Amino acid sequence: VNKFPDLKFWTEMCKRVVLNKCVPPAERKNEIRVLPTRVVLIVAMKVVVKLVNKIRELFPLELNCVDDIVSIAFNSVQINDRKVDFHSFSILAAVLRAFIDVRNRDGALLNTYLSQFHPMLRHALDGTRALKNVASFVIAYLNFLAESENQLLQEAITITQKGLSKTEASILSTLKQSNEFNIETFVTFCRIKSRLLTLTNTLNNN
């Protein structure tokens, strides 16, 4: 990405790999389509995270690429692959962190993507995904809603609380059965729970 700073080109390449499920340029030449392997998908998604950081560096240039980047993350979740999931949510977390403080005439720039972010929060905490894969997105989204004083914050907190209750029940159940549990899951649970408590206390004080 640093050597070839054509962000539109790289965004389009990643979009074709992840969304069109085809390794370029075959689909443009009416040749046999070459489906990307999981490794190729993940590499493309890692490139997307780098693109996000580069776009922020060049702000306000190439902001139109963010639309495609959010679509890549949103649609890649439908692949239902845990390893791909991690990178899907990492992309969204990168977007949230990079543009959390960017505003336009209508308010926070990221408000444009609330219709995608909010359903993704529900997907992230539906109990089918490893908490470590979604933690960065969950925290980044909560931080954005708090920073922008968005009315969706209370609903997002409720969704997160319900999601964490499933993880807590699973941890307690595992302890009862074997006195062992996944330390990484426990640490991730504590990270999100801590942020949640801070936000809840702030809301109550206000």
C-alpha positions as MATLAB code, in Angstrom:
seq = 'VNKFPDLKFWTEMCKRVVLNKCVPPAERKNEIRVLPTRVVLIVAMKVVVKLVNKIRELFPLELNCVDDIVSIAFNSVQINDRKVDFHSFSILAAVLRAFIDVRNRDGALLNTYLSQFHPMLRHALDGTRALKNVASFVIAYLNFLAESENQLLQEAITITQKGLSKTEASILSTLKQSNEFNIETFVTFCRIKSRLLTLTNTLNNN';
ca = [
       0.000    0.000    0.000;
       2.856    2.416    0.804;
       4.733    1.660   -2.417;
       1.616    1.855   -4.587;
      -0.504    4.627   -3.068;
      -3.373    4.354   -5.546;
      -5.979    3.777   -2.850;
      -8.893    3.470   -5.271;
      -7.063    0.733   -7.165;
      -6.255   -1.246   -4.022;
      -9.751   -0.819   -2.627;
     -11.228   -2.095   -5.885;
      -8.833   -5.082   -5.904;
      -9.814   -6.078   -2.373;
     -13.479   -5.548   -3.147;
     -13.294   -7.898   -6.124;
     -11.556  -10.589   -4.066;
     -13.843  -10.422   -1.030;
     -17.211   -9.401   -2.486;
     -17.037  -10.779   -6.024;
     -15.271  -13.942   -4.819;
     -12.882  -13.824   -7.732;
      -9.149  -13.314   -8.054;
      -8.594  -10.453  -10.548;
      -8.412   -9.982  -13.444;
     -10.228  -13.132  -14.646;
     -13.750  -11.764  -14.157;
     -12.918   -8.823  -16.423;
     -11.770  -10.987  -19.310;
     -14.586  -13.550  -19.381;
     -12.103  -16.221  -18.381;
     -12.659  -19.048  -15.899;
     -13.217  -17.502  -12.489;
     -10.573  -18.292   -9.896;
     -12.109  -18.411   -6.431;
      -9.949  -16.956   -3.646;
      -8.830  -19.318   -0.906;
      -9.291  -18.409    2.745;
      -5.656  -17.240    2.833;
      -6.203  -14.925   -0.150;
      -9.369  -13.520    1.445;
      -7.541  -12.818    4.701;
      -4.600  -11.173    2.917;
      -7.024   -8.902    1.046;
      -8.719   -7.975    4.307;
      -5.383   -7.203    5.983;
      -4.625   -4.876    3.081;
      -7.992   -3.178    3.691;
      -6.981   -2.333    7.288;
      -3.809   -0.698    5.941;
      -5.924    1.220    3.441;
      -8.037    2.642    6.269;
      -4.970    4.042    8.005;
      -3.630    5.458    4.734;
      -6.952    7.127    3.912;
      -6.928    8.782    7.339;
      -3.412   10.065    6.700;
      -4.533   11.615    3.411;
      -7.835   12.968    4.768;
      -9.965   14.443    3.243;
      -8.781   12.731    0.044;
     -10.160    9.325   -1.019;
     -12.985    9.324    1.537;
     -15.220    7.674   -1.069;
     -13.165    4.506   -0.597;
     -14.558    4.165    2.930;
     -17.974    3.169    1.516;
     -16.451    0.149   -0.227;
     -14.325   -0.715    2.802;
     -17.334   -0.834    5.127;
     -19.194   -2.951    2.539;
     -16.280   -5.381    2.401;
     -16.397   -5.859    6.164;
     -20.178   -6.010    6.392;
     -20.569   -8.578    3.617;
     -17.576  -10.736    4.556;
     -19.299  -11.627    7.835;
     -21.796  -13.597    5.765;
     -18.993  -16.029    4.869;
     -19.433  -17.579    8.344;
     -15.770  -18.400    8.858;
     -14.286  -17.642   12.280;
     -10.874  -16.672   10.935;
     -12.416  -14.395    8.333;
     -14.739  -12.994   11.028;
     -11.801  -11.653   13.005;
     -10.619   -9.614   10.031;
     -14.136   -8.416    9.174;
     -14.542   -6.887   12.615;
     -10.939   -5.640   12.600;
     -11.717   -3.601    9.475;
     -14.724   -1.991   11.127;
     -12.744   -1.301   14.294;
     -10.029    0.368   12.194;
     -12.625    2.583   10.466;
     -14.183    3.566   13.804;
     -10.844    4.401   15.401;
      -9.560    6.302   12.370;
     -12.599    8.518   11.831;
     -14.113    8.797   15.323;
     -13.389   12.529   15.486;
     -14.225   13.460   11.873;
     -17.295   15.612   11.404;
     -19.095   17.137    8.447;
     -22.041   19.528    8.123;
     -24.450   16.787    9.190;
     -22.520   15.730   12.274;
     -20.174   12.768   12.790;
     -18.948   11.326    9.495;
     -19.406    7.777   10.783;
     -23.133    8.347   11.288;
     -23.358    7.510    7.576;
     -22.583    3.883    8.425;
     -24.780    3.392   11.490;
     -27.165    1.225    9.445;
     -24.258   -1.212    9.054;
     -22.449   -0.767   12.356;
     -25.497   -1.369   14.541;
     -26.539   -4.715   12.983;
     -22.880   -5.758   13.145;
     -22.948   -5.220   16.909;
     -25.823   -7.683   17.136;
     -23.958  -10.154   14.909;
     -20.816   -9.733   16.989;
     -22.562  -10.621   20.240;
     -25.057  -13.239   19.065;
     -23.147  -15.990   20.866;
     -21.855  -17.716   17.733;
     -18.556  -15.838   17.525;
     -15.436  -15.912   19.667;
     -15.383  -12.821   21.887;
     -11.735  -12.127   21.060;
     -12.656  -11.830   17.375;
     -15.168   -9.048   17.933;
     -13.871   -7.201   21.021;
     -11.985   -4.476   19.149;
     -15.090   -3.619   17.121;
     -17.467   -3.692   20.103;
     -15.272   -1.330   22.150;
     -14.565    0.979   19.200;
     -18.278    1.213   18.356;
     -19.264    1.978   21.950;
     -16.523    4.610   22.110;
     -17.769    6.236   18.910;
     -21.369    6.391   20.119;
     -20.222    7.895   23.420;
     -17.875   10.384   21.739;
     -20.570   11.563   19.301;
     -23.271   11.516   22.019;
     -25.402    9.346   19.775;
     -28.875    8.322   20.931;
     -28.094    4.715   19.975;
     -25.582    4.414   22.825;
     -28.112    3.172   25.398;
     -29.410    0.523   22.997;
     -25.860   -0.518   22.143;
     -25.057   -0.865   25.843;
     -28.122   -3.092   26.316;
     -27.123   -5.273   23.344;
     -23.596   -5.585   24.723;
     -24.824   -6.434   28.219;
     -27.008   -9.235   26.855;
     -24.163  -10.555   24.737;
     -21.739  -10.545   27.643;
     -24.239  -12.368   29.855;
     -23.987  -15.346   27.473;
     -20.204  -15.322   27.749;
     -20.367  -15.000   31.532;
     -22.752  -17.975   31.746;
     -20.398  -20.000   29.552;
     -17.380  -19.147   31.725;
     -19.217  -20.081   34.926;
     -20.489  -23.303   33.393;
     -16.974  -24.285   32.334;
     -15.608  -23.550   35.816;
     -18.265  -25.740   37.437;
     -17.444  -28.640   35.146;
     -13.656  -28.572   35.071;
     -12.276  -25.607   37.062;
     -10.601  -24.482   33.839;
     -11.491  -21.804   31.332;
     -10.016  -19.935   28.408;
      -7.942  -17.134   29.939;
      -8.013  -15.129   26.702;
     -11.807  -15.168   26.667;
     -11.888  -14.110   30.318;
      -9.477  -11.191   29.754;
     -11.447  -10.054   26.692;
     -14.688  -10.306   28.664;
     -13.187   -8.101   31.402;
     -12.021   -5.500   28.858;
     -15.480   -5.073   27.376;
     -17.204   -5.287   30.763;
     -14.937   -2.568   32.160;
     -15.690   -0.198   29.284;
     -19.381   -0.974   29.602;
     -19.413   -0.124   33.314;
     -17.612    3.156   32.683;
     -20.106    4.188   30.005;
     -23.080    3.131   32.120;
     -21.831    5.132   35.123;
     -21.252    8.172   32.929;
     -24.776    7.975   31.533;
     -26.263    7.575   35.000;
     -24.325   10.573   36.334;
     -25.562   12.697   33.462;
];
